[in-house]
Amino acid sequence: MPPETTRNIPELAIETSDLCKTYAASGGGAPVDALKDVSLKIPRGSFFGLLGPNGAGKSTFINILAGLVVKTSGEARIWDHDIERDMRGARLSIGVVPQELNIDPYFTPRELLEVQAGLYGVRKQDRHTTEVLDAVGLADKADAYARSLSGGMRRRLLVAKAMVHSPPILVLDEPSAGVDVDLRRQLWDRVQEMNHQGTTVLLTTHYLEEAQALCDTIAIINHGRLIACEPTGDMVGRLDTKEMTITVDRDIEDTSGALGGFQADVLKGRRLRFAFTPSRTNSGEILAAVQAAGYGIIDIATREAELEDIFLKLTGQPDPGAA
């Protein structure tokens, strides 16, 4: 892609308006509405999370952006290029990392990136294969066969393949599925570094805690419809709930009426669990009530509302990545 001046860099990396996709009926069944009027604005430079249960429409959304699925109606723009009227500009502005490890095991990382760059029409003198491999931590494996790479290295190689044409937008479709904790951390370190350097990242994941830690904005899609889209902190703050578990110094007697009207569940191990709304009640009031009831406080543990709680509330389904 030619270098862009500040003047023609768009404010939105991806924008969709009333995007719909209906799959034709097959096997005697009814047509399937995979996407229904999805309107999204993903700002340039953001780390954007797209969440939803299996079959919610996430992959259809990404495949439309990647040009693998033809939309039924609506509009979509990538880096201000319409995906149909300016297909070439749209494709050059996005790099997609798929779920599957689609790597030829008999090529080296250097060869794979050279082939990928050629497919995008990047001239040899304009390629930066070594720099891309270095960016994902694979410079020392540039000439090793891909089949000799570990699982985490192969994931990073997929990221490198998506970046050979220097796209301003990186799309990650369930990139850490089946990857162990150590390798996942390595992958995210690299992706976060790219984001800090200006690359817009669109992530779909089943790991809600991952999305909460990485993404500045999160959208939730369910049954093809967009049901929420807002900054991560605002979304988590929607649930005005908090849990506090207090371990006390003696066996717990009947708590009815003894704790100043606070509802407490008695757990094993001399523990009391309180669920309360922070906007109406503060932790100090509960602690004071426990002490007034004659208990000495040994330990305190709290749990804030998390993205998983929002997901469950909005979709009626548990975290799809939970064990």
Coordinates of C-alpha atoms in Angstrom, one line a residue:
M1 CA 0.0 0.0 0.0
P2 CA 1.3 3.5 -0.7
P3 CA 2.2 5.5 2.5
E4 CA -0.7 7.4 3.9
T5 CA -0.6 11.0 5.0
T6 CA -2.2 12.2 8.2
R7 CA -4.8 13.9 6.1
N8 CA -6.2 10.7 4.6
I9 CA -6.0 8.4 7.6
P10 CA -9.6 7.5 8.5
E11 CA -10.9 7.9 12.1
L12 CA -12.7 4.5 11.8
A13 CA -10.8 1.3 11.0
I14 CA -14.0 -0.7 10.3
E15 CA -17.5 0.5 9.9
T16 CA -20.6 -1.5 9.1
S17 CA -24.2 -0.3 8.6
D18 CA -27.2 -2.7 8.8
L19 CA -25.1 -5.6 7.7
C20 CA -27.1 -8.7 7.0
K21 CA -26.3 -12.2 5.8
T22 CA -28.9 -14.9 5.1
Y23 CA -27.8 -18.4 4.1
A24 CA -30.2 -20.1 1.7
A25 CA -32.3 -23.0 2.9
S26 CA -30.7 -26.4 2.5
G27 CA -31.9 -30.0 3.2
G28 CA -35.5 -28.9 3.5
G29 CA -34.8 -26.5 6.3
A30 CA -35.5 -22.7 6.5
P31 CA -33.1 -20.0 5.5
V32 CA -30.7 -19.0 8.2
D33 CA -30.2 -15.3 9.2
A34 CA -26.6 -15.3 10.4
L35 CA -26.4 -11.5 10.7
K36 CA -29.2 -9.2 11.2
D37 CA -28.7 -5.4 10.8
V38 CA -25.3 -5.3 12.5
S39 CA -24.0 -1.7 12.7
L40 CA -20.5 -1.3 14.2
K41 CA -17.9 1.5 14.4
I42 CA -14.4 0.3 15.3
P43 CA -12.1 3.3 15.9
R44 CA -8.6 3.4 14.4
G45 CA -6.0 2.1 16.9
S46 CA -8.4 0.3 19.1
F47 CA -8.2 -3.2 20.5
F48 CA -11.7 -4.3 19.9
G49 CA -13.4 -7.5 21.1
L50 CA -16.3 -9.2 19.4
L51 CA -17.8 -11.8 21.6
G52 CA -20.8 -14.2 21.3
P53 CA -21.8 -17.8 21.8
N54 CA -21.1 -20.5 19.2
G55 CA -23.1 -19.8 16.1
A56 CA -23.8 -16.2 17.1
G57 CA -22.5 -14.8 13.8
K58 CA -18.9 -13.8 14.7
S59 CA -17.2 -15.8 12.0
T60 CA -19.7 -14.7 9.4
F61 CA -19.0 -11.1 10.2
I62 CA -15.2 -11.6 9.9
N63 CA -15.6 -13.7 6.7
I64 CA -17.6 -10.9 5.1
L65 CA -14.8 -8.4 5.9
A66 CA -12.2 -10.8 4.5
G67 CA -14.1 -11.3 1.3
L68 CA -14.8 -15.0 1.9
V69 CA -18.6 -14.5 2.3
V70 CA -20.8 -12.3 0.3
K71 CA -23.1 -10.1 2.4
T72 CA -26.9 -10.2 1.7
S73 CA -27.4 -6.5 2.4
G74 CA -26.1 -3.5 4.2
E75 CA -22.7 -1.8 3.9
A76 CA -19.2 -2.4 5.3
R77 CA -16.1 -0.3 5.0
I78 CA -12.5 -1.2 5.9
W79 CA -10.1 1.7 6.3
D80 CA -12.8 3.8 4.5
H81 CA -12.8 1.4 1.5
D82 CA -16.2 -0.1 0.6
I83 CA -15.7 -3.9 0.6
E84 CA -17.5 -4.3 -2.8
R85 CA -16.9 -1.0 -4.6
D86 CA -13.2 -0.8 -3.6
M87 CA -12.5 -4.5 -3.0
R88 CA -8.7 -4.2 -3.6
G89 CA -8.3 -1.3 -1.2
A90 CA -10.4 -3.1 1.5
R91 CA -8.4 -6.4 1.2
L92 CA -5.1 -4.6 1.3
S93 CA -6.2 -2.8 4.5
I94 CA -6.8 -6.0 6.6
G95 CA -4.9 -9.0 7.7
V96 CA -6.8 -12.0 9.0
V97 CA -5.5 -14.7 11.4
P98 CA -7.8 -17.7 11.1
Q99 CA -8.5 -20.3 13.7
E100 CA -7.0 -23.1 11.7
L101 CA -3.2 -23.6 11.5
N102 CA -3.1 -23.4 7.7
I103 CA 0.7 -23.6 7.3
D104 CA 2.6 -25.7 4.8
P105 CA 4.9 -27.8 6.9
Y106 CA 7.6 -28.1 4.2
F107 CA 8.1 -24.4 3.8
T108 CA 10.3 -22.2 6.1
P109 CA 8.8 -19.1 7.8
R110 CA 10.8 -17.0 5.4
E111 CA 9.5 -18.8 2.3
L112 CA 5.9 -18.8 3.6
L113 CA 6.0 -15.0 4.1
E114 CA 7.6 -14.5 0.7
V115 CA 4.8 -16.5 -1.0
Q116 CA 2.1 -14.6 1.0
A117 CA 3.6 -11.3 0.0
G118 CA 3.6 -12.3 -3.6
L119 CA -0.1 -13.3 -3.4
Y120 CA -0.8 -9.7 -2.2
G121 CA 1.2 -8.3 -5.1
V122 CA 4.0 -6.8 -2.8
R123 CA 7.0 -6.2 -5.0
K124 CA 10.2 -7.9 -3.9
Q125 CA 12.0 -4.6 -3.2
D126 CA 9.1 -3.6 -1.0
R127 CA 8.9 -6.7 1.1
H128 CA 10.0 -6.7 4.8
T129 CA 10.0 -10.4 5.6
T130 CA 12.9 -10.2 8.1
E131 CA 11.3 -7.3 10.0
V132 CA 7.9 -9.1 10.2
L133 CA 9.5 -12.2 11.5
D134 CA 11.4 -10.2 14.1
A135 CA 8.2 -8.4 15.1
V136 CA 6.6 -11.8 16.0
G137 CA 9.7 -13.2 17.6
L138 CA 10.6 -15.7 14.9
A139 CA 13.7 -14.1 13.3
D140 CA 15.9 -16.9 14.7
K141 CA 13.5 -19.5 13.1
A142 CA 13.3 -17.9 9.7
D143 CA 15.0 -20.8 7.9
A144 CA 13.7 -23.7 9.9
Y145 CA 10.9 -25.9 8.5
A146 CA 7.5 -24.8 9.7
R147 CA 6.8 -28.4 10.9
S148 CA 9.6 -28.0 13.5
L149 CA 7.9 -25.0 15.2
S150 CA 6.0 -25.3 18.4
G151 CA 2.3 -24.6 18.6
G152 CA 2.8 -21.1 19.9
M153 CA 5.4 -20.3 17.2
R154 CA 2.9 -21.5 14.5
R155 CA 0.3 -19.2 15.9
R156 CA 2.8 -16.3 15.7
L157 CA 3.7 -17.3 12.2
L158 CA 0.0 -16.9 11.2
V159 CA 0.1 -13.4 12.6
A160 CA 3.2 -12.8 10.5
K161 CA 1.5 -14.1 7.4
A162 CA -1.4 -11.6 8.0
M163 CA 1.0 -8.7 8.3
V164 CA 3.2 -9.2 5.2
H165 CA 1.3 -6.5 3.3
S166 CA 1.5 -4.0 6.2
P167 CA -2.2 -3.8 6.8
P168 CA -3.4 -1.2 9.4
I169 CA -6.0 -3.7 10.7
L170 CA -5.3 -7.1 12.2
V171 CA -8.2 -9.5 12.7
L172 CA -7.7 -12.4 15.1
D173 CA -10.4 -15.2 14.9
E174 CA -10.1 -17.3 18.1
P175 CA -6.3 -17.1 18.0
S176 CA -5.6 -18.7 21.4
A177 CA -8.0 -21.7 21.1
G178 CA -6.1 -24.8 22.1
V179 CA -3.0 -22.9 23.1
D180 CA -1.6 -23.3 26.6
V181 CA -1.3 -20.4 29.0
D182 CA 2.4 -19.8 28.4
L183 CA 2.1 -19.7 24.6
R184 CA -1.0 -17.6 24.9
R185 CA 0.8 -15.0 26.9
Q186 CA 3.6 -14.8 24.3
L187 CA 1.1 -14.4 21.5
W188 CA -0.6 -11.5 23.3
D189 CA 2.6 -9.8 24.2
R190 CA 3.4 -9.6 20.5
V191 CA -0.1 -8.5 19.5
Q192 CA -0.3 -5.8 22.2
E193 CA 3.0 -4.5 21.0
M194 CA 1.6 -4.1 17.5
N195 CA -1.5 -2.4 18.8
H196 CA 0.7 0.1 20.8
Q197 CA 2.5 0.8 17.6
G198 CA -0.8 1.8 15.9
T199 CA -2.3 -1.4 14.5
T200 CA -6.0 -1.7 15.0
V201 CA -6.9 -5.2 16.4
L202 CA -10.2 -6.9 16.1
L203 CA -10.4 -10.0 18.3
T204 CA -13.0 -12.8 18.6
T205 CA -12.4 -15.1 21.6
H206 CA -14.2 -17.5 23.8
Y207 CA -12.0 -16.5 26.8
L208 CA -13.9 -13.7 28.4
E209 CA -11.2 -12.9 30.9
E210 CA -8.8 -12.5 28.0
A211 CA -11.1 -10.0 26.3
Q212 CA -11.6 -8.1 29.6
A213 CA -7.8 -7.8 30.0
L214 CA -6.9 -6.9 26.4
C215 CA -9.8 -5.0 24.8
D216 CA -10.6 -1.3 25.2
T217 CA -14.1 -1.8 23.7
I218 CA -16.3 -4.9 23.5
A219 CA -19.3 -5.8 21.3
I220 CA -21.5 -8.8 22.0
I221 CA -23.4 -10.5 19.2
N222 CA -26.1 -13.1 19.8
H223 CA -28.3 -14.9 17.2
G224 CA -26.9 -12.6 14.5
R225 CA -27.8 -9.4 16.3
L226 CA -25.6 -6.9 18.0
I227 CA -26.9 -6.6 21.6
A228 CA -24.2 -4.5 23.3
C229 CA -21.2 -2.4 22.3
E230 CA -19.3 -0.1 24.7
P231 CA -16.0 0.5 26.4
T232 CA -15.0 -2.5 28.5
G233 CA -15.0 -0.6 31.8
D234 CA -18.5 0.8 31.1
M235 CA -19.8 -2.7 30.2
V236 CA -18.4 -4.3 33.4
G237 CA -19.8 -1.4 35.4
R238 CA -23.3 -2.2 34.2
L239 CA -23.6 -4.8 36.9
D240 CA -23.8 -2.9 40.2
T241 CA -22.9 -6.0 42.2
K242 CA -20.1 -7.0 44.4
E243 CA -19.4 -10.1 46.5
M244 CA -17.4 -10.0 49.7
T245 CA -16.5 -13.2 51.6
I246 CA -15.4 -12.7 55.3
T247 CA -13.6 -15.3 57.3
V248 CA -14.3 -14.9 61.0
D249 CA -12.7 -16.2 64.2
R250 CA -15.4 -18.6 65.5
D251 CA -18.2 -20.8 64.4
I252 CA -21.1 -18.9 62.9
E253 CA -24.4 -18.9 64.6
D254 CA -27.8 -17.9 63.2
T255 CA -27.2 -14.7 61.2
S256 CA -30.9 -13.6 60.9
G257 CA -31.2 -10.2 62.5
A258 CA -27.6 -10.2 63.8
L259 CA -25.9 -8.5 60.9
G260 CA -27.8 -5.2 60.7
G261 CA -30.2 -6.4 57.9
F262 CA -27.4 -7.6 55.5
Q263 CA -28.1 -10.8 53.8
A264 CA -25.3 -13.3 54.3
D265 CA -24.7 -16.9 53.1
V266 CA -22.9 -19.1 55.6
L267 CA -20.1 -21.1 53.9
K268 CA -17.9 -23.8 55.3
G269 CA -14.8 -22.8 57.2
R270 CA -16.3 -20.0 59.3
R271 CA -17.0 -17.9 56.2
L272 CA -19.8 -15.4 55.5
R273 CA -20.5 -14.3 51.9
F274 CA -22.3 -11.0 51.2
A275 CA -23.7 -10.0 47.8
F276 CA -24.5 -6.2 47.7
T277 CA -24.8 -3.2 45.4
P278 CA -21.8 -0.9 45.9
S279 CA -23.9 2.2 44.8
R280 CA -26.1 1.7 47.9
T281 CA -23.9 -0.1 50.4
N282 CA -20.2 0.3 51.1
S283 CA -17.9 -2.5 52.4
G284 CA -17.2 -0.7 55.6
E285 CA -20.9 -0.9 56.7
I286 CA -20.8 -4.7 56.3
L287 CA -17.5 -5.1 58.2
A288 CA -18.9 -2.9 61.0
A289 CA -22.0 -5.1 61.2
V290 CA -19.9 -8.3 61.4
Q291 CA -17.9 -6.9 64.2
A292 CA -21.0 -5.6 66.0
A293 CA -22.4 -9.1 65.9
G294 CA -19.4 -10.3 67.9
Y295 CA -17.2 -11.8 65.2
G296 CA -13.5 -11.1 64.8
I297 CA -12.4 -10.7 61.2
I298 CA -9.6 -13.0 60.0
D299 CA -9.7 -12.5 56.2
I300 CA -11.6 -10.6 53.5
A301 CA -12.0 -11.5 49.8
T302 CA -13.9 -9.5 47.3
R303 CA -15.2 -10.2 43.8
E304 CA -16.2 -7.4 41.4
A305 CA -18.6 -7.8 38.5
E306 CA -16.8 -9.3 35.5
L307 CA -17.4 -9.6 31.8
E308 CA -18.7 -13.1 32.2
D309 CA -21.5 -11.8 34.4
I310 CA -22.5 -9.3 31.6
F311 CA -22.3 -12.0 29.0
L312 CA -24.6 -14.3 31.0
K313 CA -27.1 -11.5 31.7
L314 CA -27.3 -10.4 28.1
T315 CA -27.2 -13.7 26.2
G316 CA -28.7 -16.0 28.9
Q317 CA -25.7 -18.3 28.2
P318 CA -22.6 -19.1 30.3
D319 CA -19.1 -18.2 29.2
P320 CA -18.6 -20.4 26.2
G321 CA -14.9 -20.7 27.1
A322 CA -15.5 -21.9 30.6
A323 CA -14.4 -25.5 31.4

